[in-house]
GROMACS .gro file of C-alpha atoms in nm:
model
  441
    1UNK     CA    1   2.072   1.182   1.580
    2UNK     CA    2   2.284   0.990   1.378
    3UNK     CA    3   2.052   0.746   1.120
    4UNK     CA    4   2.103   0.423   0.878
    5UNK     CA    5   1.865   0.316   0.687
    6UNK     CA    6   1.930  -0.015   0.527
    7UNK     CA    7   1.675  -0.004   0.192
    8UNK     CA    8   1.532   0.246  -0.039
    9UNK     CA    9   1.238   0.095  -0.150
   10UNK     CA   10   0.927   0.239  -0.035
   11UNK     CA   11   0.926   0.249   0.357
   12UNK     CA   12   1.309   0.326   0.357
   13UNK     CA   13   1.342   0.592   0.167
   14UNK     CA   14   1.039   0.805   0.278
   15UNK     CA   15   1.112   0.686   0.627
   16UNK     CA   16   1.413   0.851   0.598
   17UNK     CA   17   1.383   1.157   0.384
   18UNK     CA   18   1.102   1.238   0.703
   19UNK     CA   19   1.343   1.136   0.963
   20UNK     CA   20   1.575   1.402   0.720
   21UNK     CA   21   1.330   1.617   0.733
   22UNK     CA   22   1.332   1.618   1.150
   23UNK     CA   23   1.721   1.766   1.107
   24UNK     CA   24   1.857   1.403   1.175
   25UNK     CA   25   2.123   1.298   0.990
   26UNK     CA   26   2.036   1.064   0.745
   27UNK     CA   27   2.177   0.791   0.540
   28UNK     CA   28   1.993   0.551   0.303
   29UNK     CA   29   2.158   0.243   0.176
   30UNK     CA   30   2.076  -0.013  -0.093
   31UNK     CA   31   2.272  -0.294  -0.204
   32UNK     CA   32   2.207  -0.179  -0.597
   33UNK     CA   33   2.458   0.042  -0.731
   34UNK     CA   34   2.176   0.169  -0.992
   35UNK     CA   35   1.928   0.248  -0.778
   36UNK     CA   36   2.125   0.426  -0.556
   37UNK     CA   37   2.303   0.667  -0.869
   38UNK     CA   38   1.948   0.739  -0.996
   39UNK     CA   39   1.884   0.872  -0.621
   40UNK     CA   40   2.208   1.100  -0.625
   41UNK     CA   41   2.103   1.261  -0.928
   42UNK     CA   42   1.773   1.349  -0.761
   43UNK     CA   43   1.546   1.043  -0.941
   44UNK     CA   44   1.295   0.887  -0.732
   45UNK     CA   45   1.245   0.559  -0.807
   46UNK     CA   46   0.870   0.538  -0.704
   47UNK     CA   47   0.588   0.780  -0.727
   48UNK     CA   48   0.486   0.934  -0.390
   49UNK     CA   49   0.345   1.284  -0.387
   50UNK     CA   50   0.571   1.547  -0.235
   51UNK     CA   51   0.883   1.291  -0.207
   52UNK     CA   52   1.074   1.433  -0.492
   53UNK     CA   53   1.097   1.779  -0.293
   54UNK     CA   54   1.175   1.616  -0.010
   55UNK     CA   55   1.449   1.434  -0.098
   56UNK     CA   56   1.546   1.744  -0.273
   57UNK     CA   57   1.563   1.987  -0.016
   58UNK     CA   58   1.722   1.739   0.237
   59UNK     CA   59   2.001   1.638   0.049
   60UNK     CA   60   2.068   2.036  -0.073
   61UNK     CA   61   2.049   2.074   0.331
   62UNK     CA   62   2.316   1.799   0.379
   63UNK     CA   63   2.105   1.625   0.606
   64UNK     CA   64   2.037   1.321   0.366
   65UNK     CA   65   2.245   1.126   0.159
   66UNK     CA   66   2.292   0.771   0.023
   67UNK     CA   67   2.564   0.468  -0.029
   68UNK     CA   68   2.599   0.072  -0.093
   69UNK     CA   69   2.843   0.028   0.168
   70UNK     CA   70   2.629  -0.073   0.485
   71UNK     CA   71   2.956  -0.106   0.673
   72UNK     CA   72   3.110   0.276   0.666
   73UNK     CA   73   2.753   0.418   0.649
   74UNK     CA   74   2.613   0.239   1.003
   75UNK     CA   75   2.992   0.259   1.223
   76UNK     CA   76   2.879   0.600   1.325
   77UNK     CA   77   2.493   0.561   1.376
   78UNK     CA   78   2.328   0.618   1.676
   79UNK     CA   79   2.027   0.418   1.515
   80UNK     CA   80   2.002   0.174   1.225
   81UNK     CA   81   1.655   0.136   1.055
   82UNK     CA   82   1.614  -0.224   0.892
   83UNK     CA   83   1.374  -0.114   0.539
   84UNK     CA   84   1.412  -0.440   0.352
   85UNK     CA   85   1.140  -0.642   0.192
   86UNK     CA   86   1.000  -0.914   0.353
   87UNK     CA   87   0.736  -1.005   0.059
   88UNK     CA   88   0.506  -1.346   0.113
   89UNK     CA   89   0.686  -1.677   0.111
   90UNK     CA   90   0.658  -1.882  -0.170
   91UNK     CA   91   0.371  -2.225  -0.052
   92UNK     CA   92   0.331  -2.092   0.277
   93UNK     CA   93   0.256  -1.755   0.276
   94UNK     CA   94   0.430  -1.629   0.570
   95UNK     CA   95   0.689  -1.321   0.567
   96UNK     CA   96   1.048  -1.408   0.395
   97UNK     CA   97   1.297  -1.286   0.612
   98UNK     CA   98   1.608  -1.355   0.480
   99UNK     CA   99   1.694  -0.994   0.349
  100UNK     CA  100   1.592  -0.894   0.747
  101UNK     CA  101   1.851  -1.133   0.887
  102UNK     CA  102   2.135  -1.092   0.599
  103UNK     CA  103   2.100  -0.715   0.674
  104UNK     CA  104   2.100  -0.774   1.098
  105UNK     CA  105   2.411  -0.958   1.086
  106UNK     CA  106   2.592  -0.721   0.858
  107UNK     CA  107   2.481  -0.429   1.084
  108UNK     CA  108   2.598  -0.612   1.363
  109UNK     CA  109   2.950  -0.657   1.204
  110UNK     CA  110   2.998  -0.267   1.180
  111UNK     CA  111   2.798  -0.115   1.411
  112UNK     CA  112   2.940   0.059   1.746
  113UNK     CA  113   2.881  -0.002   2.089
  114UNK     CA  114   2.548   0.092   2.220
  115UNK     CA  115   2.391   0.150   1.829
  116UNK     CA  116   1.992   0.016   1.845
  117UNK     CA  117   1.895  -0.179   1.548
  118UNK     CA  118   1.544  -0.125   1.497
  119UNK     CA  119   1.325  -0.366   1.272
  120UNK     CA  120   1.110  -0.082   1.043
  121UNK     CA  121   0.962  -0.381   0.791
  122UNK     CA  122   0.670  -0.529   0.838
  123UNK     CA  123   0.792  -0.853   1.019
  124UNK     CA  124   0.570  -1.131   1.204
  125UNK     CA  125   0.604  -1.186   1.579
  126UNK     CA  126   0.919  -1.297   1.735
  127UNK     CA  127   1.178  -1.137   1.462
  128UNK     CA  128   1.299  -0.910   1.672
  129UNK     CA  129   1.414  -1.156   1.892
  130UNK     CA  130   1.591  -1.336   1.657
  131UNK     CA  131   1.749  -1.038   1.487
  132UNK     CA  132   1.911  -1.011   1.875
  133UNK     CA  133   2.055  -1.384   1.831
  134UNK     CA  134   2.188  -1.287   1.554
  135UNK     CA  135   2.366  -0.967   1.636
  136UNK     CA  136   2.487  -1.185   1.987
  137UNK     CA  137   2.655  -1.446   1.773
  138UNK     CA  138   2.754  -1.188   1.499
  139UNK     CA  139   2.949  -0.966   1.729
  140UNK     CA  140   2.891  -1.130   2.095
  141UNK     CA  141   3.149  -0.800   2.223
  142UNK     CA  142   2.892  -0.562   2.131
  143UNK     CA  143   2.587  -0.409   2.345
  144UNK     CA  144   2.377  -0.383   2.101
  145UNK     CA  145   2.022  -0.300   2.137
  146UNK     CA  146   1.736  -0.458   1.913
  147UNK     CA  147   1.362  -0.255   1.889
  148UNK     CA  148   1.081  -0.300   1.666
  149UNK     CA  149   0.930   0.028   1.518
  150UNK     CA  150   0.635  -0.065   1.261
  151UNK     CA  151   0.521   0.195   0.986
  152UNK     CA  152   0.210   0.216   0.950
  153UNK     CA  153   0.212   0.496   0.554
  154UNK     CA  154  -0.072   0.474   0.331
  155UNK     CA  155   0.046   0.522  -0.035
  156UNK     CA  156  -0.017   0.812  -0.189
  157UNK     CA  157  -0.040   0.965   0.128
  158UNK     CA  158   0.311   0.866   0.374
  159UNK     CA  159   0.491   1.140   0.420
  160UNK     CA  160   0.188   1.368   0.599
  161UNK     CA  161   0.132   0.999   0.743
  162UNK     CA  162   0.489   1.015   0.860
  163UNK     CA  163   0.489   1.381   1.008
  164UNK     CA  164   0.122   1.395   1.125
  165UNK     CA  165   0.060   0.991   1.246
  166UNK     CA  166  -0.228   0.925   1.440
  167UNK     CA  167   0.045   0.719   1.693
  168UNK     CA  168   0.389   0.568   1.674
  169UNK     CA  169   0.454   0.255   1.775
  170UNK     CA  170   0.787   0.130   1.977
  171UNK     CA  171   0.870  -0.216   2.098
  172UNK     CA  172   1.171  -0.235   2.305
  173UNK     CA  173   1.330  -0.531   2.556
  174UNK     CA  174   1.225  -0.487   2.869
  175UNK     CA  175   1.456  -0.261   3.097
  176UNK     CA  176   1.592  -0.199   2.756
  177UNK     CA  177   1.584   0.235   2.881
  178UNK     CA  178   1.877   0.329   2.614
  179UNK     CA  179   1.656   0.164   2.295
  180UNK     CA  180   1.349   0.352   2.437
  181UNK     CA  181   1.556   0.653   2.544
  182UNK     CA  182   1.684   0.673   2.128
  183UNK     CA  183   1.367   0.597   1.979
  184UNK     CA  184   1.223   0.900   2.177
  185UNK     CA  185   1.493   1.148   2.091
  186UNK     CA  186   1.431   1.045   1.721
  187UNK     CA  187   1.044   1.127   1.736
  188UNK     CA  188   1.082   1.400   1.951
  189UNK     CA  189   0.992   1.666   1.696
  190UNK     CA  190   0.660   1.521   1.700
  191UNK     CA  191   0.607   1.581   2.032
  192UNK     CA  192   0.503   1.908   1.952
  193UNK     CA  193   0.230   1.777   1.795
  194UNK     CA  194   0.123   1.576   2.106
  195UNK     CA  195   0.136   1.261   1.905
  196UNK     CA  196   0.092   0.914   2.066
  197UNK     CA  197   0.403   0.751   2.115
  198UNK     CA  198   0.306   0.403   2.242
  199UNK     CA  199   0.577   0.164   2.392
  200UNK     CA  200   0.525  -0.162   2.400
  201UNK     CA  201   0.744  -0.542   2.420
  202UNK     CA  202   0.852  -0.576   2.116
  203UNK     CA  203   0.591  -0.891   2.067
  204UNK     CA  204   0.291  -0.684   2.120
  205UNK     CA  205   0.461  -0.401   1.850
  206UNK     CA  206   0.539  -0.641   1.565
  207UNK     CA  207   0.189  -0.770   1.627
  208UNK     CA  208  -0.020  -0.426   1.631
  209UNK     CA  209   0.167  -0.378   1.286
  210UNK     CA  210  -0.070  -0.708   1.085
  211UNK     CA  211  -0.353  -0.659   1.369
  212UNK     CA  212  -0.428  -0.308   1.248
  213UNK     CA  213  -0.366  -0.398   0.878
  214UNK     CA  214  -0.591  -0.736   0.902
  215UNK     CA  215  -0.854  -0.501   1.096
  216UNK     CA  216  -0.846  -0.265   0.791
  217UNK     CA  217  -0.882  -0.558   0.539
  218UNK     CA  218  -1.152  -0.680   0.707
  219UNK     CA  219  -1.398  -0.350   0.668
  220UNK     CA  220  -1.275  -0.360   0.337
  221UNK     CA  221  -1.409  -0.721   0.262
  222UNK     CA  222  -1.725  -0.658   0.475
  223UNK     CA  223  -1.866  -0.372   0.343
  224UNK     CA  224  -1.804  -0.546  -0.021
  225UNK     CA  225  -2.025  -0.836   0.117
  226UNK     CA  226  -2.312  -0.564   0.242
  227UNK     CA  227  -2.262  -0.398  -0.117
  228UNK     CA  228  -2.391  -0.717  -0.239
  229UNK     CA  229  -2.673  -0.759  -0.027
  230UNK     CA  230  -2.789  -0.390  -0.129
  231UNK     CA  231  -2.816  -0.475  -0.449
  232UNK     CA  232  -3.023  -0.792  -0.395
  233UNK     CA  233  -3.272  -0.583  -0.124
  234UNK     CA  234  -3.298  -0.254  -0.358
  235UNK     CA  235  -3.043  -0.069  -0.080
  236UNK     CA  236  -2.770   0.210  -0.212
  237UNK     CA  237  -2.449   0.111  -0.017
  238UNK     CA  238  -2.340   0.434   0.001
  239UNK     CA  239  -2.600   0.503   0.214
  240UNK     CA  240  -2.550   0.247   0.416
  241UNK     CA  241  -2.130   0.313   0.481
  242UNK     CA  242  -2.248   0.682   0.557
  243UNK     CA  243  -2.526   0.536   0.813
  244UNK     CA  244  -2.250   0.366   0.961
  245UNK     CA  245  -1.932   0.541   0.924
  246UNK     CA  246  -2.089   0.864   1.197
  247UNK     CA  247  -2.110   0.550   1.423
  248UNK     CA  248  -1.793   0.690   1.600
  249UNK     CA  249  -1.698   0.289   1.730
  250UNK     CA  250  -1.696   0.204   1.357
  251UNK     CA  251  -1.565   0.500   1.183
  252UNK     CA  252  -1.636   0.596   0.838
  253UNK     CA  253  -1.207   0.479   0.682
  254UNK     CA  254  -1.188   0.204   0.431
  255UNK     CA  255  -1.598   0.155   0.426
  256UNK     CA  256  -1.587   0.195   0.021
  257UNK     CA  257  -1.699  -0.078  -0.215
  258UNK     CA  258  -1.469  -0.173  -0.487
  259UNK     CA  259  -1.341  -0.492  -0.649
  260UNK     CA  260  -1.123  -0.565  -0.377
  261UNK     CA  261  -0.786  -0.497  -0.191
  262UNK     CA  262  -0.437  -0.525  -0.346
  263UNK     CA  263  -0.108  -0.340  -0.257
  264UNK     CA  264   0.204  -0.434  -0.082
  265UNK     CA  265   0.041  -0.441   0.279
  266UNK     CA  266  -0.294  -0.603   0.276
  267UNK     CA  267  -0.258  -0.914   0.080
  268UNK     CA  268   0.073  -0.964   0.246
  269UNK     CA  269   0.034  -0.896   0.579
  270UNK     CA  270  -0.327  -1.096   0.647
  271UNK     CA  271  -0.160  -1.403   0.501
  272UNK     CA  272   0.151  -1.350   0.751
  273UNK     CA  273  -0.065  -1.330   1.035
  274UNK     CA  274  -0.279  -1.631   0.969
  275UNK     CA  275   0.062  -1.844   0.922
  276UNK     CA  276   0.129  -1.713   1.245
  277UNK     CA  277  -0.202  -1.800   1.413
  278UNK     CA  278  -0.176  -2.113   1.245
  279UNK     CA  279   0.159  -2.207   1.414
  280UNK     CA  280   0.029  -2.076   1.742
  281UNK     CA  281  -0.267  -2.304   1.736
  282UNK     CA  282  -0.531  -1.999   1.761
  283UNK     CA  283  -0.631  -1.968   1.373
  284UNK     CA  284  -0.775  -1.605   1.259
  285UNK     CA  285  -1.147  -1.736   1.113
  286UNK     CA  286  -1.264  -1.384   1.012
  287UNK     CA  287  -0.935  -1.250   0.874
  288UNK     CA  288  -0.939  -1.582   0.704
  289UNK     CA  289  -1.335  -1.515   0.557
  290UNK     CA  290  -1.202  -1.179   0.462
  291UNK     CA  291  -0.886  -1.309   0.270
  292UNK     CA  292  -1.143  -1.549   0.086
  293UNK     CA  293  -1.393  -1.315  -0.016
  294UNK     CA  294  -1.130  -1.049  -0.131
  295UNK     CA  295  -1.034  -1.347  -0.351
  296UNK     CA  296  -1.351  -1.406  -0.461
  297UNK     CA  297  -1.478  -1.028  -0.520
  298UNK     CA  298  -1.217  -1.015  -0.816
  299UNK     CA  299  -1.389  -1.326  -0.988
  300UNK     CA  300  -1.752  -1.129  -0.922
  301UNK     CA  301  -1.606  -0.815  -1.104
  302UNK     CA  302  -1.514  -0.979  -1.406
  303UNK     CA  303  -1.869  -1.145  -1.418
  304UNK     CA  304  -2.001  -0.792  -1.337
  305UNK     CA  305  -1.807  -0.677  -1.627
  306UNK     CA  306  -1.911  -0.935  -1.889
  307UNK     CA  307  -2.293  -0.940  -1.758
  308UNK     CA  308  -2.245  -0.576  -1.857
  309UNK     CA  309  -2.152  -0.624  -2.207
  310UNK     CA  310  -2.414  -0.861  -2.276
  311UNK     CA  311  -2.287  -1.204  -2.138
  312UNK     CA  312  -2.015  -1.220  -2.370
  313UNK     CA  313  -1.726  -1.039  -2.461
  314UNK     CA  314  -1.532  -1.227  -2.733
  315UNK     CA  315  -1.424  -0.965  -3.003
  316UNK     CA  316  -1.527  -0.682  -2.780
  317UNK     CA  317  -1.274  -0.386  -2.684
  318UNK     CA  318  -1.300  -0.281  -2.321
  319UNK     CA  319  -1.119   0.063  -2.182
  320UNK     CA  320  -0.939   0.001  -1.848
  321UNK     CA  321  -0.949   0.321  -1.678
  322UNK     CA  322  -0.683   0.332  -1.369
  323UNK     CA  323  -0.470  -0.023  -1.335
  324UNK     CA  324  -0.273   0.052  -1.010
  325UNK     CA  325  -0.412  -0.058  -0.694
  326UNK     CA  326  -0.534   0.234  -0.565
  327UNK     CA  327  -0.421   0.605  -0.660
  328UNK     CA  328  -0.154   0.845  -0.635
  329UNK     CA  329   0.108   0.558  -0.644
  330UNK     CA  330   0.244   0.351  -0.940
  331UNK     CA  331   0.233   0.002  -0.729
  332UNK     CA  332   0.099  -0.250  -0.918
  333UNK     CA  333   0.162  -0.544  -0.614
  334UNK     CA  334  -0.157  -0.731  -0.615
  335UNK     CA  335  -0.400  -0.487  -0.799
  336UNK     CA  336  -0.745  -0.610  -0.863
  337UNK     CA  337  -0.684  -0.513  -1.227
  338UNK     CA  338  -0.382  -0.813  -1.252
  339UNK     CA  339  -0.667  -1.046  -1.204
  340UNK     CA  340  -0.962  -0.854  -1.342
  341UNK     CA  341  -0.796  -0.822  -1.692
  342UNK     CA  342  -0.614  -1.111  -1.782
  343UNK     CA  343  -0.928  -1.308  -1.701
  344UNK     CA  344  -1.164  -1.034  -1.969
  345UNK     CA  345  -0.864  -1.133  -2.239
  346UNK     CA  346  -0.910  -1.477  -2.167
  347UNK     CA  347  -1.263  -1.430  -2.258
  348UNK     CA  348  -1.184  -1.308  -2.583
  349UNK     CA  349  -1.199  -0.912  -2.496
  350UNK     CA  350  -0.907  -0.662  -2.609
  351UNK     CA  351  -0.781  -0.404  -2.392
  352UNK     CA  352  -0.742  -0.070  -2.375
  353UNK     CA  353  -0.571   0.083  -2.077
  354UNK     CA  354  -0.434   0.413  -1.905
  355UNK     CA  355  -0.278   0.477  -1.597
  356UNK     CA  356  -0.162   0.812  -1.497
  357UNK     CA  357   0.115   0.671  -1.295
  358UNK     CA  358   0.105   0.266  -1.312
  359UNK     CA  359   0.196   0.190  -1.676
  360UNK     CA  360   0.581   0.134  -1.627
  361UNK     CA  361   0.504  -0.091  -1.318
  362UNK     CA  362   0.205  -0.236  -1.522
  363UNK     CA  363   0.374  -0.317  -1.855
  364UNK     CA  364   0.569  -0.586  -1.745
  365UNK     CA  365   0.257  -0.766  -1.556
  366UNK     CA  366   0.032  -0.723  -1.820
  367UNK     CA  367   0.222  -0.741  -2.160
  368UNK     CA  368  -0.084  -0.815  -2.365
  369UNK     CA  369  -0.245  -0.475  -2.312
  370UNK     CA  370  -0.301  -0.190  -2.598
  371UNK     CA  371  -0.166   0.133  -2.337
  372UNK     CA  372  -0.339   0.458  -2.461
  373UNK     CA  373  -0.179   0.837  -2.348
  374UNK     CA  374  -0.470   0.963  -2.198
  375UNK     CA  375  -0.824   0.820  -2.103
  376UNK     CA  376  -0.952   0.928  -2.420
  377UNK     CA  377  -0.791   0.749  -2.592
  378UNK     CA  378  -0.876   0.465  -2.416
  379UNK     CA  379  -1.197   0.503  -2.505
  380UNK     CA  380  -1.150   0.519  -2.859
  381UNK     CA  381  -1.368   0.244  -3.044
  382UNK     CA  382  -1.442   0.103  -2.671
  383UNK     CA  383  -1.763  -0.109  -2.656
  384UNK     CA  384  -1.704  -0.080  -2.283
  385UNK     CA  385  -1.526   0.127  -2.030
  386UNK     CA  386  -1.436  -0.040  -1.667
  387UNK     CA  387  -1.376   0.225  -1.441
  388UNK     CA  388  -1.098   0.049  -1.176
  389UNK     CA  389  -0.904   0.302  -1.010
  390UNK     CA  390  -1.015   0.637  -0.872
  391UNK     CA  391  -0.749   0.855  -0.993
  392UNK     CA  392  -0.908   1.251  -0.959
  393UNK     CA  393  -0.812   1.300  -1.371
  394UNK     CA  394  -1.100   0.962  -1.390
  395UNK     CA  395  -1.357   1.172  -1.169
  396UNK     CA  396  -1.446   1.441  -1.425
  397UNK     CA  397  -1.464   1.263  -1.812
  398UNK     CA  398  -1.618   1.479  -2.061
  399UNK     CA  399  -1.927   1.214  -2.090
  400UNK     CA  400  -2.041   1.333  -2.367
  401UNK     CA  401  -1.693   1.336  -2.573
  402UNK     CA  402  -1.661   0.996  -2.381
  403UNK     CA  403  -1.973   0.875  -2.532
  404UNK     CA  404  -1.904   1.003  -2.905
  405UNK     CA  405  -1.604   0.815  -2.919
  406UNK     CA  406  -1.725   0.490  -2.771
  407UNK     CA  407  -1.901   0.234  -2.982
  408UNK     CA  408  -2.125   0.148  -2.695
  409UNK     CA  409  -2.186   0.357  -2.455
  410UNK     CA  410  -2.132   0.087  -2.156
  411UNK     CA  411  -1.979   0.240  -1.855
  412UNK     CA  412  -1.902  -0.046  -1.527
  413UNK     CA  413  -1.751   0.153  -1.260
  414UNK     CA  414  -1.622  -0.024  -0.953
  415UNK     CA  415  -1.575   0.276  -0.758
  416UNK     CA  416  -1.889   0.471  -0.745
  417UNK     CA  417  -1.746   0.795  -0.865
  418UNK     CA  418  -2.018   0.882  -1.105
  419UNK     CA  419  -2.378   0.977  -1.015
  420UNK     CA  420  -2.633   0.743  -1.161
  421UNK     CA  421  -2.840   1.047  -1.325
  422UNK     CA  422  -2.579   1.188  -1.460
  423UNK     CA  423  -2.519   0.881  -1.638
  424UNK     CA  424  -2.837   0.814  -1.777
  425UNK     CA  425  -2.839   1.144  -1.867
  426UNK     CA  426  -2.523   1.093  -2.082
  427UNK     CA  427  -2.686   0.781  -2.232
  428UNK     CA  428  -2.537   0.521  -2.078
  429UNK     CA  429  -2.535   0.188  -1.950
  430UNK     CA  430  -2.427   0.237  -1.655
  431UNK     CA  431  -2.303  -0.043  -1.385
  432UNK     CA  432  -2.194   0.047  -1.059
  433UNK     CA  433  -2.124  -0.150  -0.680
  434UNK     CA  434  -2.405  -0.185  -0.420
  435UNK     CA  435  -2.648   0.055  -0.594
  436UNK     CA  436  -2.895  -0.077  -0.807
  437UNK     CA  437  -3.090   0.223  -0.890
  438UNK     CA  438  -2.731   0.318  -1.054
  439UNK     CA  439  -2.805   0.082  -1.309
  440UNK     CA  440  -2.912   0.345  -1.608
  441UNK     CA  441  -3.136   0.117  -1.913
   0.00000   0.00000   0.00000
């Protein structure tokens, strides 16, 4: 098959080094000249494990390549992926989708007879439908066919998302059998695989997109609620997640205390869908709860942190260990640490931070910051270390080199990844989530 993909930003382009990777033919396109001569001298613009290769090996194959013009790279495509941002509106907090809607009508301008135009961003209900008006009045001679095909790629982990999925998810008109009959040849190498390939109305697809992301958001704010109720009843939430996780109706995903959610999905996407209950007249309460306490939990980690150093930490230099939202990706979009930080400098409190990935994304957001090479460093003259993201070179410090160079050795660590003994026996003071017996004198 013959494929456009209109963006290179995250979803586009490992959408379509994959759909590369499936022997389509594949072209990525992005309006910036820049970004797109970094890509054609092999530089990815984001970190993704595995998607340099990728790219690599697909382009060397000639089955991937990439261009500005939209118009000569979607005349010949059998299928044209829309990748574009739709980040949260600015007072409202539903999807902007102008870049969706500038890039439907030039599709629609070039695009052949017969091409389907398939919505890949996360977009709220009823887009699709209006990406069809707009292809009708853009080129009313055409038959072209609109279908909504939501991703659903963790970061640090899309492309095995992308080959291996757990489903894919198709929304086509209805009657619409070319759309479906397209979308099926494109997936058909994971057939194979016997993966679910659900097709829906396109309604019901654009909705399972924020339903399954809310649903996920949701865990994430409840079992930060239960962490703190463990530590007011003497329970270890970690027990508790595994007592509940082998429950297989709950599951034992995204059941792991921290100081909140960030990225470019969550935040997003659970606003999105509560604009769109809101409209509808059937508001979301417990997606709303969870949106509020996620809000919240960021406030409660900076108190964590300064209850940690004493109640005060005016003159005090704290190491930030791991900034980006999560790890193995360098996205900063609505990391805890954006609030957690500025609101410790605030407080008087200078900062110390490494990222492995994060601190070109970072830089910008947090200009204040002292950034160290290596988590040593970091630690260097530290009367505190805040342990925020999980990154694997965080889950083995030398404590005891850790502890020499500290001035204080005060470790707050909002993912659980150390044991509480081993801790103490390092000499620390040691603060973690949900597990009070963590808490090391």
């Amino acid at each position: 098959m013959r494929i456009a993909m209109i963006g290179t930003g995250y979803v586009g382009l490992v959408s379509g080094a994959c759909f590369s990777e499936f022997g389509h033919d594949v072209v990525c396109v992005d309006a910036n000249p820049a970004v797109i001569a970094r890509l054609e001298k092999g530089e990815i613009p984001i970190f993704e494990p595995g998607l340099e290769s990728l790219v690599e090996r697909n382009v060397r194959a000639g089955r991937l390549r990439f261009a500005t013009d939209t118009a000569t790279a979607v005349a010949d495509a059998d299928a044209v992926f829309i990748a574009v941002g739709t980040p949260s509106r600015r007072g409202d907090g539903h999807a902007d989708l102008r870049y969706v809607y500038a890039a439907a009508a030039e599709i629609a301008t070039a695009a052949r007879d017969g091409c389907v135009i398939v919505d890949k961003s996360t977009v709220p209900v009823g887009t699709a439908e209006e990406v069809e008006r707009i292809c009708r009045e853009t080129a009313p001679a055409k038959a072209l066919h609109v279908a909504s095909n939501p991703e659903f790629l963790r970061e640090g982990s899309a492309i095995e998302d992308f080959m291996r999925p757990d489903r894919v998810v198709c929304g086509v008109a209805a009657g619409d059998s070319h759309a479906e009959g397209v979308l099926r040849a494109i997936y058909r190498p994971l057939s194979i695989r016997e993966t679910p390939i659900l097709f829906t109305d396109r309604a019901t697809a654009e909705l399972i997109k924020y339903a399954a992301n809310a649903f996920l958001a949701v865990k994430i704010s409840f079992i930060n609620e239960i962490a703190d109720l463990c530590e007011k009843v003497g329970a270890d939430v970690q027990g508790v997640a595994r007592g509940i996780g082998l429950d297989k109706r709950i599951g034992d995903k995204f059941l792991h205390p921290g100081p909140g959610f960030g990225g470019s999905c969550f935040p997003k996407d659970t606003l999105a869908i509560l604009r769109t209950a809101e409209e509808a007249g059937s508001p979301l309460k417990i997606i709303d709860a969870a949106v509020r306490v996620n809000e919240e939990r960021k406030r409660a980690m900076v108190r964590r942190i300064v209850a940690a150093c004493g109640g005060d930490v005016r003159g005090k230099t704290i190491a930030a260990l791991g900034l980006t939202f999560k790890p193995n990706t360098d996205d900063m979009r609505d990391a805890p640490s954006l609030a957690i930080l500025p609101a410790l400098q605030a407080q008087g409190a200078t900062i110390r931070a490494y990222d492995p990935e994060g601190r070109a994304q970072a830089e910008p957001l947090l200009p204040d910051l002292h950034w160290c090479a290596d988590p040593y460093a970091a630690l260097e003259g530290a009367d505190a270390a805040v342990l925020i993201t999980e990154w694997n070179e965080l889950r083995g410090l030398d404590l005891a080199r850790a502890g020499e160079l500290m001035i204080q050795r005060i470790f707050i660590d909002l993912r659980n990844v150390y044991p509480p003994e081993e801790m103490r026996a390092a000499g620390f003071a040691y603060k973690s989530v949900g597990r009070p017996r963590g808490d090391a004198p």
